[in-house]
Short mmCIF file of C-alpha atoms in Angstrom, two decimals:
data_model
loop_
_atom_site.label_atom_id
_atom_site.label_comp_id
_atom_site.label_asym_id
_atom_site.label_seq_id
_atom_site.Cartn_x
_atom_site.Cartn_y
_atom_site.Cartn_z
CA MET A 1 -1.42 103.56 26.39
CA LYS A 2 -2.30 103.04 29.97
CA ASN A 3 -5.53 103.85 29.25
CA LEU A 4 -6.18 101.63 26.61
CA TRP A 5 -6.09 97.83 28.03
CA TRP A 6 -9.29 97.34 30.35
CA ILE A 7 -10.78 97.87 26.38
CA ILE A 8 -6.94 95.48 24.48
CA VAL A 9 -7.27 93.19 26.98
CA PRO A 10 -10.98 91.21 26.41
CA MET A 11 -10.43 91.33 23.42
CA LEU A 12 -7.91 88.78 23.35
CA THR A 13 -10.19 87.02 25.07
CA PHE A 14 -12.43 86.47 22.46
CA LEU A 15 -9.85 86.20 20.08
CA LEU A 16 -7.64 82.86 21.29
CA PRO A 17 -10.80 80.42 21.97
CA VAL A 18 -11.38 81.49 17.60
CA ALA A 19 -7.61 81.23 17.17
CA CYS A 20 -7.82 77.63 18.41
CA SER A 21 -10.78 76.77 17.17
CA ASP A 22 -9.63 76.85 13.68
CA ASP A 23 -6.01 74.97 13.98
CA ASN A 24 -7.39 71.51 14.76
CA SER A 25 -9.60 72.39 11.43
CA SER A 26 -7.28 72.91 9.27
CA ALA A 27 -5.39 69.57 10.90
CA GLY A 28 -8.30 67.69 10.15
CA SER A 29 -11.85 67.17 11.68
CA ASP A 30 -11.74 64.34 13.82
CA SER A 31 -12.34 64.92 17.62
CA ASP A 32 -9.47 63.54 18.65
CA ALA A 33 -5.84 64.95 19.21
CA ASP A 34 -3.91 63.72 16.22
CA ALA A 35 -2.68 65.18 12.56
CA ASP A 36 -4.01 61.47 10.50
CA GLY A 37 -7.64 62.75 10.07
CA ASP A 38 -9.66 59.65 11.73
CA ALA A 39 -11.63 59.67 15.08
CA ASP A 40 -9.44 57.01 15.90
CA GLY A 41 -7.38 58.60 18.92
CA ASP A 42 -3.34 56.72 17.11
CA THR A 43 -1.32 58.31 14.07
CA ASP A 44 -2.67 56.36 11.40
CA ALA A 45 -5.27 57.21 8.67
CA ASP A 46 -7.15 54.05 8.35
CA GLY A 47 -10.01 54.04 10.46
CA ASP A 48 -8.77 51.36 13.77
CA THR A 49 -7.68 51.41 16.69
CA ASP A 50 -3.92 50.57 16.68
CA ALA A 51 -0.47 52.22 15.39
CA ASP A 52 -0.38 50.14 12.26
CA SER A 53 -1.22 51.18 8.73
CA ASP A 54 -4.16 48.66 7.77
CA THR A 55 -7.32 48.86 8.56
CA ASP A 56 -8.39 46.32 11.30
CA ALA A 57 -7.65 46.49 14.81
CA ASP A 58 -5.18 43.71 14.90
CA GLY A 59 -2.13 45.21 15.87
CA ASP A 60 -0.75 44.66 13.16
CA ALA A 61 0.26 45.69 9.21
CA ASP A 62 -0.50 41.93 6.75
CA GLY A 63 -4.03 43.81 5.95
CA ASP A 64 -5.70 39.79 7.57
CA ALA A 65 -7.73 40.30 10.85
CA ASP A 66 -5.62 38.30 12.81
CA SER A 67 -2.38 39.03 15.09
CA ASP A 68 -0.61 36.58 13.75
CA GLY A 69 1.56 38.60 10.93
CA ASP A 70 1.26 36.93 8.03
CA SER A 71 -1.17 37.89 5.35
CA ASP A 72 -3.58 34.68 5.45
CA SER A 73 -6.92 35.23 7.69
CA ASP A 74 -6.35 32.96 9.93
CA ALA A 75 -4.63 32.01 13.28
CA ASP A 76 -1.15 31.18 13.31
CA SER A 77 2.36 32.76 11.77
CA ASP A 78 3.07 31.08 8.36
CA SER A 79 1.08 32.43 5.47
CA ASP A 80 0.17 28.94 4.15
CA SER A 81 -3.67 29.75 4.37
CA ASP A 82 -4.34 26.65 7.29
CA SER A 83 -4.55 26.62 10.49
CA ASP A 84 -2.22 24.27 11.82
CA ALA A 85 1.04 26.55 12.88
CA ASP A 86 3.34 24.98 10.14
CA SER A 87 4.99 26.36 6.62
CA ASP A 88 2.70 24.15 4.20
CA ALA A 89 -0.53 24.54 2.99
CA ASP A 90 -1.79 20.38 4.11
CA GLY A 91 -3.68 21.65 6.93
CA ASP A 92 -1.88 18.78 8.58
CA ALA A 93 1.33 19.56 12.22
CA ASP A 94 4.41 19.06 10.20
CA ASP A 95 6.00 20.77 7.91
CA THR A 96 5.81 17.92 5.28
CA ASP A 97 3.37 18.16 2.73
CA THR A 98 1.71 14.71 2.31
CA GLU A 99 2.54 13.23 -1.34
CA ALA A 100 0.37 10.27 -3.32
CA GLU A 101 1.71 7.06 -3.19
CA VAL A 102 4.36 5.99 -6.27
CA CYS A 103 6.12 2.73 -6.81
CA ASP A 104 9.49 4.72 -5.61
CA GLY A 105 10.61 2.58 -3.05
CA ARG A 106 9.40 5.15 -0.71
CA ASP A 107 7.21 5.96 1.90
CA ASN A 108 5.79 9.23 0.47
CA ASP A 109 1.96 9.07 2.28
CA GLY A 110 4.05 9.18 5.35
CA ASN A 111 1.63 5.60 6.50
CA GLY A 112 4.39 3.18 7.24
CA ILE A 113 3.44 1.18 4.45
CA ILE A 114 6.06 1.93 0.99
CA ASP A 115 4.62 0.86 -1.77
CA ASP A 116 1.04 0.49 -0.73
CA VAL A 117 -0.66 1.73 -3.93
CA ASP A 118 -3.78 0.08 -5.33
CA VAL A 119 -5.39 2.12 -7.69
CA GLY A 120 -8.17 0.01 -8.91
CA GLY A 121 -8.75 -1.70 -5.51
CA ASP A 122 -8.58 -5.16 -6.41
CA GLY A 123 -6.41 -6.45 -3.16
CA ILE A 124 -2.81 -6.84 -4.93
CA CYS A 125 -0.35 -4.53 -4.92
CA ASP A 126 -0.12 -2.51 -7.91
CA CYS A 127 3.81 -2.29 -7.61
CA LEU A 128 4.01 -6.15 -6.32
CA ASN A 129 6.67 -8.36 -8.90
CA ILE A 130 5.35 -11.10 -9.57
CA GLY A 131 7.16 -14.27 -11.38
CA THR A 132 6.22 -17.30 -12.12
CA ILE A 133 8.65 -20.55 -12.50
CA GLY A 134 7.23 -23.61 -15.04
CA ARG A 135 4.41 -23.20 -17.06
CA ILE A 136 -0.15 -23.08 -16.38
CA GLY A 137 -1.32 -26.80 -16.86
CA PRO A 138 -3.50 -27.56 -19.56
CA TRP A 139 -6.48 -29.91 -17.30
CA SER A 140 -9.29 -28.25 -16.21
CA THR A 141 -9.69 -25.56 -19.46
CA GLY A 142 -6.73 -24.53 -18.60
CA GLY A 143 -5.58 -20.93 -16.81
CA ASP A 144 -5.81 -18.32 -19.52
CA ILE A 145 -8.37 -17.32 -16.20
CA PHE A 146 -5.77 -16.88 -13.64
CA LYS A 147 -2.63 -16.08 -15.99
CA THR A 148 -4.56 -12.57 -17.07
CA TRP A 149 -5.95 -12.31 -13.76
CA LEU A 150 -1.98 -11.23 -12.99
CA ASP A 151 -0.94 -9.55 -15.29
CA THR A 152 -4.37 -7.11 -15.91
CA ARG A 153 -3.94 -7.22 -11.28
CA SER A 154 -1.17 -4.14 -11.85
CA PRO A 155 0.92 -2.34 -14.38
CA ILE A 156 3.36 -4.66 -14.07
CA PRO A 157 2.54 -7.97 -16.10
CA ALA A 158 3.99 -10.81 -14.37
CA THR A 159 7.50 -11.83 -14.93
CA GLU A 160 7.35 -15.49 -17.05
CA LEU A 161 10.52 -17.47 -16.33
CA ALA A 162 9.11 -21.08 -17.15
CA ASP A 163 12.36 -22.66 -17.87
CA GLN A 164 14.95 -20.18 -17.46
CA THR A 165 17.55 -21.63 -14.87
CA ILE A 166 17.81 -19.63 -11.97
CA THR A 167 20.50 -17.42 -10.71
CA PRO A 168 20.13 -13.88 -8.75
CA GLU A 169 20.28 -11.51 -11.31
CA LEU A 170 17.11 -13.06 -12.75
CA ILE A 171 14.81 -12.89 -9.71
CA ALA A 172 16.29 -9.53 -8.12
CA GLY A 173 13.91 -7.87 -9.06
CA LEU A 174 10.98 -9.99 -7.58
CA ASN A 175 9.04 -9.49 -4.96
CA VAL A 176 6.62 -13.14 -5.27
CA ILE A 177 8.26 -16.33 -7.14
CA VAL A 178 4.73 -18.80 -8.11
CA VAL A 179 6.12 -22.02 -9.50
CA LEU A 180 3.61 -24.26 -10.86
CA ARG A 181 4.04 -27.57 -12.97
CA ALA A 182 8.05 -27.85 -13.22
CA ASP A 183 8.36 -31.32 -13.45
CA THR A 184 10.63 -34.04 -15.05
CA ALA A 185 8.22 -35.56 -17.32
CA GLU A 186 7.38 -34.74 -20.29
CA LEU A 187 2.96 -34.19 -20.07
CA SER A 188 0.59 -36.85 -21.04
CA GLN A 189 -1.86 -34.65 -21.22
CA ASP A 190 -0.52 -31.76 -24.74
CA GLY A 191 3.26 -33.19 -24.32
CA SER A 192 4.56 -29.59 -23.11
CA PRO A 193 8.31 -30.95 -22.73
CA ALA A 194 9.60 -31.77 -19.50
CA HIS A 195 11.01 -29.34 -17.46
CA HIS A 196 15.60 -29.41 -15.82
CA GLU A 197 15.84 -30.42 -12.86
CA PHE A 198 16.70 -27.45 -10.92
CA THR A 199 20.80 -28.24 -9.48
CA PRO A 200 22.45 -27.06 -6.81
CA GLU A 201 22.91 -23.61 -7.12
CA GLU A 202 20.31 -22.75 -8.81
CA THR A 203 18.76 -24.05 -5.54
CA GLN A 204 20.49 -21.73 -3.68
CA ALA A 205 20.17 -18.69 -5.57
CA LEU A 206 16.56 -18.46 -4.92
CA GLU A 207 16.42 -20.08 -0.78
CA ASP A 208 18.53 -16.62 -0.75
CA TRP A 209 16.16 -14.59 -3.02
CA VAL A 210 13.93 -16.36 -0.04
CA ARG A 211 15.65 -15.49 3.19
CA ALA A 212 15.95 -11.88 3.00
CA GLY A 213 12.79 -10.91 2.07
CA GLY A 214 11.05 -12.49 -1.23
CA GLY A 215 7.57 -14.71 -0.85
CA LEU A 216 7.78 -18.54 -2.94
CA MET A 217 4.27 -19.94 -3.15
CA THR A 218 4.23 -23.47 -5.51
CA THR A 219 1.44 -25.91 -6.68
CA ILE A 220 2.12 -28.95 -7.39
CA GLY A 221 -0.48 -32.04 -9.30
CA TYR A 222 0.07 -31.02 -12.67
CA GLN A 223 0.80 -34.90 -13.97
CA GLY A 224 -0.70 -37.97 -13.93
CA ASP A 225 2.03 -39.41 -11.72
CA GLU A 226 3.42 -37.08 -9.61
CA SER A 227 6.59 -39.18 -8.33
CA ALA A 228 9.09 -36.74 -10.70
CA GLU A 229 7.65 -33.66 -10.89
CA VAL A 230 7.09 -33.65 -6.05
CA VAL A 231 11.13 -34.15 -6.35
CA ASN A 232 12.19 -31.38 -9.00
CA VAL A 233 9.75 -29.15 -6.29
CA ASN A 234 10.94 -30.85 -3.10
CA ARG A 235 14.98 -29.97 -4.08
CA LEU A 236 13.49 -25.90 -4.52
CA LEU A 237 11.60 -26.73 -0.89
CA ASP A 238 14.37 -28.77 1.55
CA PRO A 239 16.23 -25.22 2.54
CA PHE A 240 13.76 -24.64 4.62
CA GLY A 241 12.77 -27.84 5.85
CA LEU A 242 9.76 -28.04 3.51
CA GLY A 243 8.69 -30.77 1.47
CA TYR A 244 5.45 -32.63 -0.23
CA GLY A 245 4.80 -36.06 0.63
CA SER A 246 5.71 -39.27 -1.62
CA SER A 247 3.98 -42.25 0.40
CA GLY A 248 0.72 -43.46 -2.05
CA ASP A 249 -1.47 -41.92 0.70
CA ASP A 250 0.32 -38.65 0.00
CA MET A 251 -0.97 -38.59 -3.54
CA GLY A 252 -4.33 -38.87 -3.17
CA LEU A 253 -4.77 -35.39 -2.19
CA ALA A 254 -8.81 -34.48 -3.78
CA GLY A 255 -12.05 -33.28 -3.14
CA PHE A 256 -13.36 -29.65 -1.76
CA ILE A 257 -10.96 -28.00 0.99
CA THR A 258 -12.57 -27.34 3.70
CA GLU A 259 -11.12 -27.07 7.57
CA TRP A 260 -8.71 -24.88 8.33
CA ALA A 261 -6.69 -22.58 10.62
CA GLU A 262 -7.24 -19.18 11.18
CA HIS A 263 -4.13 -17.19 9.38
CA PRO A 264 -4.11 -14.44 7.37
CA LEU A 265 -3.76 -17.03 4.35
CA THR A 266 -6.93 -18.98 5.59
CA ASN A 267 -9.95 -15.10 6.52
CA GLY A 268 -12.53 -15.91 4.88
CA VAL A 269 -11.64 -18.44 2.70
CA SER A 270 -14.06 -21.21 3.72
CA SER A 271 -14.01 -24.24 0.18
CA ILE A 272 -11.44 -24.50 -1.90
CA PHE A 273 -11.27 -27.94 -4.56
CA THR A 274 -8.18 -30.10 -4.75
CA ASP A 275 -8.09 -33.23 -7.29
CA ASN A 276 -5.07 -35.65 -7.61
CA GLY A 277 -2.85 -33.75 -5.81
CA VAL A 278 0.02 -34.55 -2.75
CA ALA A 279 0.41 -33.38 0.58
CA PRO A 280 2.15 -31.09 1.81
CA VAL A 281 4.73 -32.53 5.06
CA ALA A 282 4.04 -29.98 7.75
CA THR A 283 7.05 -31.02 9.99
CA ASN A 284 9.24 -27.43 10.15
CA GLY A 285 6.03 -25.60 8.56
CA THR A 286 2.83 -25.12 9.75
CA ALA A 287 -0.30 -26.65 8.50
CA LEU A 288 -3.76 -23.99 7.97
CA ALA A 289 -5.47 -27.10 6.48
CA TRP A 290 -6.78 -30.48 5.96
CA ASP A 291 -8.93 -32.26 2.67
CA SER A 292 -11.96 -34.46 3.90
CA GLY A 293 -9.85 -37.01 4.40
CA ASP A 294 -7.59 -35.48 6.89
CA ARG A 295 -4.45 -34.57 4.70
CA VAL A 296 -3.35 -31.54 5.29
CA ALA A 297 -3.99 -29.39 2.39
CA LEU A 298 -1.63 -26.35 3.80
CA VAL A 299 1.63 -25.29 4.33
CA VAL A 300 3.80 -22.25 5.35
CA ALA A 301 6.70 -21.26 7.17
CA GLU A 302 8.73 -17.88 7.38
CA PRO A 303 12.24 -18.84 7.10
CA ASP A 304 14.24 -15.63 8.48
CA SER A 305 12.48 -12.29 6.19
CA GLY A 306 11.08 -14.56 3.42
CA ARG A 307 7.81 -16.70 3.98
CA VAL A 308 7.12 -19.26 1.92
CA ILE A 309 3.66 -21.26 0.96
CA VAL A 310 3.20 -24.88 0.00
CA PHE A 311 0.04 -25.70 -0.93
CA GLY A 312 -0.89 -29.06 -2.07
CA ASP A 313 -2.98 -28.97 -5.66
CA GLU A 314 -2.92 -26.49 -8.91
CA TRP A 315 -6.36 -26.13 -9.75
CA ILE A 316 -6.89 -23.37 -8.30
CA THR A 317 -4.41 -21.84 -11.38
CA TYR A 318 -6.97 -23.57 -13.40
CA ASP A 319 -10.94 -21.52 -15.60
CA SER A 320 -13.43 -23.96 -14.01
CA GLU A 321 -12.45 -24.12 -10.03
CA TRP A 322 -12.28 -19.45 -11.11
CA GLU A 323 -15.85 -19.37 -12.31
CA ASP A 324 -16.26 -21.10 -9.97
CA LEU A 325 -17.91 -19.03 -7.27
CA SER A 326 -20.88 -20.05 -5.35
CA GLU A 327 -19.18 -22.94 -3.48
CA GLN A 328 -15.42 -21.93 -3.43
CA GLN A 329 -13.02 -17.76 -2.81
CA VAL A 330 -10.15 -19.23 -5.28
CA GLU A 331 -9.58 -14.84 -5.56
CA LEU A 332 -10.38 -14.03 -1.93
CA PHE A 333 -7.78 -17.00 -1.80
CA TRP A 334 -5.06 -15.82 -3.94
CA VAL A 335 -5.32 -12.11 -2.73
CA ASN A 336 -5.47 -13.72 0.88
CA MET A 337 -1.65 -15.16 -0.29
CA PHE A 338 0.45 -13.03 -2.27
CA LYS A 339 -1.31 -9.91 0.75
CA TRP A 340 0.78 -12.56 3.03
CA MET A 341 4.16 -12.94 0.65
CA SER A 342 4.52 -9.39 0.86
CA PRO A 343 7.06 -7.83 3.47
CA GLU A 344 4.90 -6.18 5.63
CA GLU A 345 5.68 -3.04 5.62
CA VAL A 346 6.08 -2.61 2.02
CA CYS A 347 3.30 -3.46 -0.79
CA GLN A 348 0.64 -4.05 1.50
CA VAL A 349 -3.04 -2.84 0.31
CA GLU A 350 -6.33 -3.67 1.91
CA VAL A 351 -8.74 -6.83 1.16
CA PRO A 352 -12.23 -5.49 -0.67
CA PRO A 353 -14.83 -5.56 1.16
CA ILE A 354 -17.32 -7.34 -2.22
CA LEU A 355 -14.55 -10.77 -1.66
CA LEU A 356 -15.31 -11.39 1.98
CA GLU A 357 -19.03 -11.01 2.01
#
């Protein structure tokens, strides 16, 4: 046997490399040292250079091309398909989905303003609850345009309180109240009935409502003799130290109002017509407009959280003035007033640029 080693040793030297080569080919045809069938040097069979089981090289097993561990293709660690690192899909950096604003007493879209909805873009908030006290006057073709405008500015038509007794319950849901004809004498023009005299209880209810954040506007001049009208409307304004004058000169407000102080109410307004009006008293308010005779035409005040506008005429409610687009800015004036009477963080919408042109 000894004499055979010189034959066996050379044979083993030849056979061992062949056996090793057969072992590698049976585990896979790649050139690495693993058994996964690919040549990437890891232990999975996905053909990439990481140790996960997907086909990308990002080091995670989520099947996308980033390394954040989620199943989307952005670079954050959530699965919402945006790159803002929050868990919603709205593209911002907070965890709250942006909601559409609706009339529900909430700031749904997070812009700091509650119920700022104006679908039609007309400058009047769709969520604004407007009420009117008294009746429209008959002069200069009446006021169908103004009434229609109020009713169609939002899905909520204006509430006509007419001659009802003012109570806290009656006005609780309103944001703005406009006082129309409320004189205690029958109207000579068409025989419209007189309005009842406001009682101290009604005055108190309206005062509380205003001071809590309501917006009040008064108009005047519906009667040929405004004395009874002035007395009744002044009952509503007295608690705020406001009112209309009663002297002979105060009763003569007339013509185009062309002198305006700078204020949100007067933005873009340069001319408004008046006829047989009454000058407001500016002692406890801020005068913003004057007629050609230097009589005050517009006074505003801010009692507590509320806002009050005392305007010296009523022609801005009539069709003839709404139809005068060349010399007046009646619609813009109303839009400005409703915007100003609304609380600062509620129902604030943009004034349409077309009205400012």
